[in-house]
Tab-separated table of C-alpha atoms (C1' of nucleotides) in Angstrom:
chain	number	residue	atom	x	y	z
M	1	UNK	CA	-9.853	10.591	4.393
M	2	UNK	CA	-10.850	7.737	2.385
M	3	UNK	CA	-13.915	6.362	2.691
M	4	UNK	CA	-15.462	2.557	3.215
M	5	UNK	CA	-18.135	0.872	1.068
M	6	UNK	CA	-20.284	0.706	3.870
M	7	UNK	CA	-19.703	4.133	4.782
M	8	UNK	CA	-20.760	5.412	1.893
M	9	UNK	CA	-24.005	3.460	2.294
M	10	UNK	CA	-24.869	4.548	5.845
M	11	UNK	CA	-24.395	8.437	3.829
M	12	UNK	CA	-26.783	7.628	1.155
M	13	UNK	CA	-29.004	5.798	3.441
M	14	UNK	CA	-28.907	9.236	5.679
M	15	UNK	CA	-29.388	11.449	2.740
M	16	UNK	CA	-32.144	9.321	1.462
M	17	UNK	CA	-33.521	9.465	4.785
M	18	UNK	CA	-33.552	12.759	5.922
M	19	UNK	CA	-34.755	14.082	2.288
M	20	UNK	CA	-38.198	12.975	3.268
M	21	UNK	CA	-38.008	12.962	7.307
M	22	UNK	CA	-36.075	15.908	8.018
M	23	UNK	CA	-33.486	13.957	10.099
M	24	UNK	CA	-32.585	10.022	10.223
M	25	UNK	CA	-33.445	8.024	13.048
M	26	UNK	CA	-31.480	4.599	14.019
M	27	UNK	CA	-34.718	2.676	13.483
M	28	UNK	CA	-35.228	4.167	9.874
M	29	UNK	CA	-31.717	3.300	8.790
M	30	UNK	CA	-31.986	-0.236	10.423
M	31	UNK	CA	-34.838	-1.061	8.595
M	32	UNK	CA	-33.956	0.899	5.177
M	33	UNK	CA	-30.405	-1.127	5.106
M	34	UNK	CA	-31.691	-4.275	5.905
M	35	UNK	CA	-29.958	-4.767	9.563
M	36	UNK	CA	-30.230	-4.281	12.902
M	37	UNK	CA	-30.472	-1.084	15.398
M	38	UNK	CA	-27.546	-1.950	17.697
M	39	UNK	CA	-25.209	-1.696	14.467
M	40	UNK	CA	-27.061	1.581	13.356
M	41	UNK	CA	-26.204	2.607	16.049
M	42	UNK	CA	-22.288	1.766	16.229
M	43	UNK	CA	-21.567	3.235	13.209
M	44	UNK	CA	-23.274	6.445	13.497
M	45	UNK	CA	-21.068	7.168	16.150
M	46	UNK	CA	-18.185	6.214	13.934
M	47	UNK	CA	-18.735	8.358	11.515
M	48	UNK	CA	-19.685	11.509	13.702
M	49	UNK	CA	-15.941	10.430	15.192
M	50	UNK	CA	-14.977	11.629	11.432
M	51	UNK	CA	-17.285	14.308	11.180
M	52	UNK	CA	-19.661	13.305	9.144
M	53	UNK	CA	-22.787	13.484	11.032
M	54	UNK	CA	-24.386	14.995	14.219
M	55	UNK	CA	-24.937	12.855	16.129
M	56	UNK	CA	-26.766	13.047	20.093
M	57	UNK	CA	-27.722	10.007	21.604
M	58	UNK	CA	-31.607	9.179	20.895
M	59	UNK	CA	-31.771	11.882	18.088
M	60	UNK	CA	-31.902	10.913	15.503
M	61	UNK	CA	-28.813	12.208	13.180
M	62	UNK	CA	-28.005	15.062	10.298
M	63	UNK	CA	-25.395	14.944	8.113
M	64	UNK	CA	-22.707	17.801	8.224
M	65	UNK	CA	-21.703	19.601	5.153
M	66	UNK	CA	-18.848	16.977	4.242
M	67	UNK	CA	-21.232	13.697	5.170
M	68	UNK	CA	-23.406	15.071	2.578
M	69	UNK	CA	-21.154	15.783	-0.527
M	70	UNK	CA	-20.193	12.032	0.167
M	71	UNK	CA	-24.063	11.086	-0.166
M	72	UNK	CA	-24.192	13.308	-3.385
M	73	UNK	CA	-21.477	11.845	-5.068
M	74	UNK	CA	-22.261	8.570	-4.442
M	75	UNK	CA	-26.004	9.010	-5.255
M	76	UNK	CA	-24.948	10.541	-8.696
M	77	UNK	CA	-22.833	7.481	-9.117
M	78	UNK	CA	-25.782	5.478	-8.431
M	79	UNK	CA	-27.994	7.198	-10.482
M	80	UNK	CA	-25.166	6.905	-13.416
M	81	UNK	CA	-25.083	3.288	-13.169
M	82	UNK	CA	-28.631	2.734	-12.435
M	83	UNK	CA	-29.631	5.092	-15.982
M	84	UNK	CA	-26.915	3.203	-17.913
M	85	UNK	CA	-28.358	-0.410	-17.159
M	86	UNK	CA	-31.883	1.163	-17.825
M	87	UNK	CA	-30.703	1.622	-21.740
M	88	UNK	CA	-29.528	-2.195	-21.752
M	89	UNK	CA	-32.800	-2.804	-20.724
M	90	UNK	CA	-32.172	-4.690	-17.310
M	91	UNK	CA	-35.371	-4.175	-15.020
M	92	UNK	CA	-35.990	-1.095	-13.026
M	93	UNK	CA	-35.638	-2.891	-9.360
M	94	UNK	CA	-32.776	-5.341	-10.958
M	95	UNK	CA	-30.630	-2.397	-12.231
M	96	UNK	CA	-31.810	0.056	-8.392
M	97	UNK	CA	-29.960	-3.268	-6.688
M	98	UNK	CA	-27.466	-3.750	-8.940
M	99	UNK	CA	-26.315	0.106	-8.811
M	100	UNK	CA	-25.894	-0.749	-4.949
M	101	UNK	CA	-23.240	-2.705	-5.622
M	102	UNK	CA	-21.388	-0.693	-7.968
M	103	UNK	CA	-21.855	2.277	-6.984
M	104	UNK	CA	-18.656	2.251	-4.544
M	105	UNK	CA	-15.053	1.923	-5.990
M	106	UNK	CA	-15.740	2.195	-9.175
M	107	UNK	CA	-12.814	4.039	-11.202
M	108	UNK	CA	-13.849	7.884	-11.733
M	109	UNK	CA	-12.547	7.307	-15.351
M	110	UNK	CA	-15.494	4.161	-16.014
M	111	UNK	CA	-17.784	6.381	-14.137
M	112	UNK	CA	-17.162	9.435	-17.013
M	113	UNK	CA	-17.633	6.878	-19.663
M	114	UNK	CA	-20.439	6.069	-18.210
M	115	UNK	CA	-22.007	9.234	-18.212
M	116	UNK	CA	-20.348	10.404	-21.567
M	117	UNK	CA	-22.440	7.440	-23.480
M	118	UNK	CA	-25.819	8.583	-21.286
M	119	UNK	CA	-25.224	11.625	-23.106
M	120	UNK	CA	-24.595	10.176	-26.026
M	121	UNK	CA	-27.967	8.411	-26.268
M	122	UNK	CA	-29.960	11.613	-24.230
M	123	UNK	CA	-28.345	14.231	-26.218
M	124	UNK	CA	-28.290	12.569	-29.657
M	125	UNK	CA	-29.176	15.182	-32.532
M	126	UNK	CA	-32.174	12.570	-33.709
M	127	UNK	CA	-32.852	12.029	-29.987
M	128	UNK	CA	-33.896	8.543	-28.917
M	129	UNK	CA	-31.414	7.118	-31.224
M	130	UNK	CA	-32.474	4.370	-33.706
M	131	UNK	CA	-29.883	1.975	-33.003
M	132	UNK	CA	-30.728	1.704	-28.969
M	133	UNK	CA	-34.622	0.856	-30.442
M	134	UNK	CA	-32.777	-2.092	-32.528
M	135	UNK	CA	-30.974	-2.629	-29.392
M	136	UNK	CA	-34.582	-3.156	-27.651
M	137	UNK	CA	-35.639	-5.516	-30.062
M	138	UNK	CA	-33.125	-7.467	-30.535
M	139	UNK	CA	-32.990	-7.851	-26.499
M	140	UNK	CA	-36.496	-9.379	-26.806
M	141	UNK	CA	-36.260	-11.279	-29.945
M	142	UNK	CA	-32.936	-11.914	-30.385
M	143	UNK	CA	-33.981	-11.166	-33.899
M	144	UNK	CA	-31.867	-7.962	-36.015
M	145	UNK	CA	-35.168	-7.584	-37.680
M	146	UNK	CA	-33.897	-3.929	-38.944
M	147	UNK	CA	-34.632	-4.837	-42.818
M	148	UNK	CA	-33.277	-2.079	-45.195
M	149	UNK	CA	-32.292	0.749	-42.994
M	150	UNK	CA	-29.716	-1.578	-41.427
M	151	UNK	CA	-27.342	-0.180	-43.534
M	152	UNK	CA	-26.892	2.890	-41.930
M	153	UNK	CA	-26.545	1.544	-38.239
C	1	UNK	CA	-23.766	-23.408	-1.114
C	2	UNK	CA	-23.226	-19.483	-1.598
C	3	UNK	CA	-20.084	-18.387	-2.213
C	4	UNK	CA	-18.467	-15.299	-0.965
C	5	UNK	CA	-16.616	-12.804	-3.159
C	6	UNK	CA	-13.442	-13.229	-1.473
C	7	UNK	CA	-13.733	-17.063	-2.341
C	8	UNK	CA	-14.571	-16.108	-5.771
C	9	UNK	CA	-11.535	-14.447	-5.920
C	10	UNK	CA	-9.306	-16.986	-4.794
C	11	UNK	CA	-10.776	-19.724	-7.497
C	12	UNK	CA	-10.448	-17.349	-9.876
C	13	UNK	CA	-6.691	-16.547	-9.274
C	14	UNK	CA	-6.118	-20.052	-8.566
C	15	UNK	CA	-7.630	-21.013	-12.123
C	16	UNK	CA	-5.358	-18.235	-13.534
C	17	UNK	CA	-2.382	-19.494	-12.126
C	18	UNK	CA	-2.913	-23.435	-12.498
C	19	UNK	CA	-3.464	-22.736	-16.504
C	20	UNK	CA	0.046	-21.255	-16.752
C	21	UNK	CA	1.842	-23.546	-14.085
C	22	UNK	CA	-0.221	-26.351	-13.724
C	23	UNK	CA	-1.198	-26.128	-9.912
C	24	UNK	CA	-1.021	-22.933	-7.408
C	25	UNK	CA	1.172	-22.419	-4.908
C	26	UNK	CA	0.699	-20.560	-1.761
C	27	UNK	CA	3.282	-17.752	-2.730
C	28	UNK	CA	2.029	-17.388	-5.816
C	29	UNK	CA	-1.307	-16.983	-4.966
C	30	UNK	CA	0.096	-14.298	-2.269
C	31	UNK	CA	1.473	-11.963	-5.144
C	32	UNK	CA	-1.323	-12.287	-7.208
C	33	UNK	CA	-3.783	-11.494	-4.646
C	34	UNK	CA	-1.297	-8.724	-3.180
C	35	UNK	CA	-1.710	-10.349	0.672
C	36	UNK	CA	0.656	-12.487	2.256
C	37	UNK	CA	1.116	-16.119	2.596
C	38	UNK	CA	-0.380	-16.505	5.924
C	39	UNK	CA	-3.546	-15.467	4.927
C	40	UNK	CA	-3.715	-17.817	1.925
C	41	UNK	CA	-3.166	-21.429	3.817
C	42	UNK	CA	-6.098	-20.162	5.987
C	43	UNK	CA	-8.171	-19.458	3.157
C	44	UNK	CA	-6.863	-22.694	1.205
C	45	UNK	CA	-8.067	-24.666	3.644
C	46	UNK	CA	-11.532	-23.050	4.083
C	47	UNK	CA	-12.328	-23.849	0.395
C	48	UNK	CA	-10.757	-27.299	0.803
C	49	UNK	CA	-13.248	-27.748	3.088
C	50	UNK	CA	-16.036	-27.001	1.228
C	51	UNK	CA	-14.888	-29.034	-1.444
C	52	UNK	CA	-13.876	-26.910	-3.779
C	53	UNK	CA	-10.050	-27.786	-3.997
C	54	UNK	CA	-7.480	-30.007	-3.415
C	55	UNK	CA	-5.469	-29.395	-0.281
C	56	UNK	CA	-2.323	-30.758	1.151
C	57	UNK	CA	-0.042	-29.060	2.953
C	58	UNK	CA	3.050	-27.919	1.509
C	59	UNK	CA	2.264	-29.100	-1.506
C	60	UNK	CA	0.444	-26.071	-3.729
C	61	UNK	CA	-3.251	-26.316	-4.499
C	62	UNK	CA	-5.216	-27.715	-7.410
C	63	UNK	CA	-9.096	-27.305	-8.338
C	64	UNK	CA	-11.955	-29.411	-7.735
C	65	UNK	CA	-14.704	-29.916	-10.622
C	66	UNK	CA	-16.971	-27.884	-8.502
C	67	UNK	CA	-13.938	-24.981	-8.154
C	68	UNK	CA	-13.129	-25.228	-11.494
C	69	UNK	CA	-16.770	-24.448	-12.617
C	70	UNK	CA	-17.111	-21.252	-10.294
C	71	UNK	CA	-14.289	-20.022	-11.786
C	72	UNK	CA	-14.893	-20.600	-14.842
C	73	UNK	CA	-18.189	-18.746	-14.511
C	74	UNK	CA	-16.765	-15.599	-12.396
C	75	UNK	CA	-13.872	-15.172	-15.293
C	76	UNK	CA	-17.216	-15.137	-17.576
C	77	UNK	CA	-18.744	-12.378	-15.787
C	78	UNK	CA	-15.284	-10.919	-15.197
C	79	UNK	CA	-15.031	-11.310	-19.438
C	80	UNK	CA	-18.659	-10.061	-20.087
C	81	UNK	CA	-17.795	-6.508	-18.427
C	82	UNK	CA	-14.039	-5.627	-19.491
C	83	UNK	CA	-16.171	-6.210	-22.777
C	84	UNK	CA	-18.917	-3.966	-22.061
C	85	UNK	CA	-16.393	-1.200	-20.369
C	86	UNK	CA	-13.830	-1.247	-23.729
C	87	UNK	CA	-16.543	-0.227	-26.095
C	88	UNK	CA	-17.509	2.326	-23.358
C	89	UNK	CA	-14.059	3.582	-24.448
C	90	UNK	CA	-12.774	2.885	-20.863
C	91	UNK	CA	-9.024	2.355	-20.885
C	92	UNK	CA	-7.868	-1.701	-20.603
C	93	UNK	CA	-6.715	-1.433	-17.608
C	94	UNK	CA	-8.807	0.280	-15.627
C	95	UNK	CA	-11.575	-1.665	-17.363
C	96	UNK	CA	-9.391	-4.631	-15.920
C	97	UNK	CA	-10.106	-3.564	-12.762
C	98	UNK	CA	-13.123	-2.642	-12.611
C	99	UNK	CA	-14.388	-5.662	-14.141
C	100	UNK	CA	-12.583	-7.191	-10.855
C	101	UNK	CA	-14.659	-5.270	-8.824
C	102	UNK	CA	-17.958	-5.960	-10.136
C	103	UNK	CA	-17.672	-9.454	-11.280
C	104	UNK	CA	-19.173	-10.608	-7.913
C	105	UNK	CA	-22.476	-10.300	-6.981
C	106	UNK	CA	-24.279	-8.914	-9.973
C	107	UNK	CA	-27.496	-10.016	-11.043
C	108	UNK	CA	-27.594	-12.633	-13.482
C	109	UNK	CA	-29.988	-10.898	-15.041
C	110	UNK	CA	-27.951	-7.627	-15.691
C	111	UNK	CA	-25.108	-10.132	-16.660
C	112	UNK	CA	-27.491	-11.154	-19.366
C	113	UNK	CA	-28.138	-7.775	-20.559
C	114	UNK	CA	-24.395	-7.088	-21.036
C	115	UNK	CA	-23.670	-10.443	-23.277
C	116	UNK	CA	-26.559	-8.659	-25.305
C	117	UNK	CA	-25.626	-5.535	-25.617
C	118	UNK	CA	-22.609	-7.032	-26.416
C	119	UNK	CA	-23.411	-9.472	-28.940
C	120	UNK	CA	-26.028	-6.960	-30.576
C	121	UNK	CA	-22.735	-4.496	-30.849
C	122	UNK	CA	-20.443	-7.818	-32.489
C	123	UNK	CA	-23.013	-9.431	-34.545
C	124	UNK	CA	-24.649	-6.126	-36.137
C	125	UNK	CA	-25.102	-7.346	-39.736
C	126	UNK	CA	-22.722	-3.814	-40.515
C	127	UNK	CA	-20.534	-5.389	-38.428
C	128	UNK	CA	-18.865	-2.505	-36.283
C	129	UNK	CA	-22.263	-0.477	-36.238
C	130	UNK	CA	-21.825	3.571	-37.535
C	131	UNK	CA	-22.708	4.276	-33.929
C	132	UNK	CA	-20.131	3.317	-32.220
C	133	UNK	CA	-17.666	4.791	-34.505
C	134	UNK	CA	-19.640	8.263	-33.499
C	135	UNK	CA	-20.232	7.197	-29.841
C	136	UNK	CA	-16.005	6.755	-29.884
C	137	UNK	CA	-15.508	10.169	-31.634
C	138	UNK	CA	-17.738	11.770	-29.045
C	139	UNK	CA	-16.554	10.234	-26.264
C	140	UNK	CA	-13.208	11.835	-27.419
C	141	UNK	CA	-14.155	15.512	-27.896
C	142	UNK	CA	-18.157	15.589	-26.920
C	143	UNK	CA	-19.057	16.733	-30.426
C	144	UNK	CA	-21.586	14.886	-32.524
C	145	UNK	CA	-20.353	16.114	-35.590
C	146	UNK	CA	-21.771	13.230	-37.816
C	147	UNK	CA	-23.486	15.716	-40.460
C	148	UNK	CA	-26.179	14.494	-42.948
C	149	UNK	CA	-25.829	10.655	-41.824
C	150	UNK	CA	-26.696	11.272	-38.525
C	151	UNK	CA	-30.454	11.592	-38.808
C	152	UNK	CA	-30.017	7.310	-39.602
C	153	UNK	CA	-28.716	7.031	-36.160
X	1	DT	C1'	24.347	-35.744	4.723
X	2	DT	C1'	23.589	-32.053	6.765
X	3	DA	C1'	22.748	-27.448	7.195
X	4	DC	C1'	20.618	-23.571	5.332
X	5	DA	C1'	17.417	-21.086	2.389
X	6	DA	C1'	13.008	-20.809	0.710
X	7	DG	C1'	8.397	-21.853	1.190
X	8	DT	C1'	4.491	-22.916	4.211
X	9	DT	C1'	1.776	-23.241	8.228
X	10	DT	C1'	0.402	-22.146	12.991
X	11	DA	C1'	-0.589	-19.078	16.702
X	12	DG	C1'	-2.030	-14.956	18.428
X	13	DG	C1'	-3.931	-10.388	17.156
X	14	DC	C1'	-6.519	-6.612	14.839
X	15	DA	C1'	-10.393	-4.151	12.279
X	16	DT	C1'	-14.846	-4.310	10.301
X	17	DA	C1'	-19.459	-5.091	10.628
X	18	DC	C1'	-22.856	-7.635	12.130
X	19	DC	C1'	-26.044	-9.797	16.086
X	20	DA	C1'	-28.865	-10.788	20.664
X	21	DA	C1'	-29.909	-9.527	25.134
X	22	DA	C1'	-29.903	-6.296	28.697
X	23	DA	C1'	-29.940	-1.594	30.175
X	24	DT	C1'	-31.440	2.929	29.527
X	25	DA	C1'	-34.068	6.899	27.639
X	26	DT	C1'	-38.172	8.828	25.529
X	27	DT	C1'	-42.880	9.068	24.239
X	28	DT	C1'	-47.617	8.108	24.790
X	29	DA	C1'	-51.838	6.938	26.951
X	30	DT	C1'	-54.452	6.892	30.941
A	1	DA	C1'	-47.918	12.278	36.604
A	2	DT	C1'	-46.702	7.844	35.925
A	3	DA	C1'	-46.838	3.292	33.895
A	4	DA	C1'	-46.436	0.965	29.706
A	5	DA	C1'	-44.870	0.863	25.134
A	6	DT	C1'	-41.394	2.123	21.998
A	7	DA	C1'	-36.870	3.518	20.649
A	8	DT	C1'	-32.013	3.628	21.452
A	9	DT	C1'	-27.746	2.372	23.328
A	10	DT	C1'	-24.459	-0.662	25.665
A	11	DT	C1'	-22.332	-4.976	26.337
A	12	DG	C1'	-20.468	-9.073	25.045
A	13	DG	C1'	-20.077	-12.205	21.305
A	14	DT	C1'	-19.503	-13.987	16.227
A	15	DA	C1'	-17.518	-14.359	11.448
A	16	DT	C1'	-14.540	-12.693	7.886
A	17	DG	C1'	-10.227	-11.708	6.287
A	18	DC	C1'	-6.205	-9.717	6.916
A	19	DC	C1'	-1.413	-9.256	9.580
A	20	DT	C1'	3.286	-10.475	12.116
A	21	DA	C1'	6.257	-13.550	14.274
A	22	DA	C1'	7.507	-18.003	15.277
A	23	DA	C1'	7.576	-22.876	14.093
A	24	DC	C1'	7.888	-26.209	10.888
A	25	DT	C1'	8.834	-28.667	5.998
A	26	DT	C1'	11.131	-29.266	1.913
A	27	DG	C1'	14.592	-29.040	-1.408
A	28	DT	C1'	19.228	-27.920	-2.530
A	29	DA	C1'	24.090	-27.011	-2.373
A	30	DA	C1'	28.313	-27.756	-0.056
DNA sequence: TTACAAGTTTAGGCATACCAAAATATTTAT
DNA sequence: ATAAATATTTTGGTATGCCTAAACTTGTAA
């Protein structure tokens, strides 16, 4: 069954949620996605239609085994993204929002890239490559200030 | 006046299709957008109202100043990540896509990042930087095999 | 020139996802 | 235990953006 955008972030939201809490209550999800109860509330019983979710009325809700593989993969999406704009230096909160956004519908093929050229950078023989420091600097300066060693990069 | 993504969309194809044909017509706009007709007058006539574009009826569609400048910045952005995504060794058309989806609503700030990254990549005094050559190769078959070199990177 | 084909618009409907206000349930404090 | 405060749900309504079917224009070919 394929999935909506906003689906996907009621999951997360849930996951998020009931990490800390134990379970998710329609009051913490209102306020954690920015909206009101009464739609909390409308969609949780949407998606417990699909199975994703227990919900009882005034509970509070848990997600069932299938709700939360759809929170996992979309939080390791999220944290893909969010990691990969860290590198090109975009702001912590900036690149947290910004991974919102993307984090849905993305093609599974960008998403590998993605993660293949985290790796590349994490798992780099000389780790902390040389070339993503340049990269640093010249974000700030503008300036390829690199001087001899330039050569190699 | 904020724009909505869907809008953004429809300048943007209407751009595309006026530089090839010299003004957009309601069918056309229907393929390129994969919807049908119907649902294009109603939108036509939303952005005519807010100015954006030149409505009459029957008569195809052209761009206002104001249109022509949000469309000219959402291909940017649209530009700025197929750019980002090819030397992330993500296929052209799925970068295509993808761009698509994430050309909206991004922070300008992240948008900025990616013309840097970018630019730092194109305008690397070795132009085509070693790294990418090895970031290519590993994205291929996850082996840094780069040898002696590879303690520059 | 008129009739028909192609293109466009209008009208009425549907799904999503939100909201406010009212109704209902639960929890807490006395 | 019960009233008041808090939380949740229900109800009815809105906006967006799509659809089909029917009505209307326009251009073209007989």
């Amino acid at each position: 069954m394929e999935l909506k955008r906003r689906e996907e972030d009621y999951l997360e939201a849930i996951y998020e949620i009931s990490k800390r809490k134990g379970k998710a209550r329609t009051t913490d999800l209102a306020e954690y996605l920015g909206i009101k109860p009464a739609s909390v509330t409308e969609m949780l019983q949407k998606l417990a239609a699909k199975g994703l979710l227990e919900y009882h009325r005034y509970s509070g809700v848990v997600l069932s085994k299938k709700g939360e593989e759809v929170a996992l993969s979309v939080r390791e999406r999220h944290d893909t993204i969010r990691e990969l704009l860290k590198y090109l230096q975009v702001p912590p909160d900036i690149a947290q929002r910004d991974a919102c956004i993307m984090e849905h519908n993305l093609s599974p093929i960008t998403i590998i890239q993605l993660k293949k050229f985290i790796n590349f950078i994490k798992n780099c023989p000389k780790n902390a490559p040389i070339w993503l420091e340049h990269f640093k600097k010249y974000s700030e300066t503008g300036e390829f200030d690199c001087g001899e060693e330039c050569e190699k990069i």
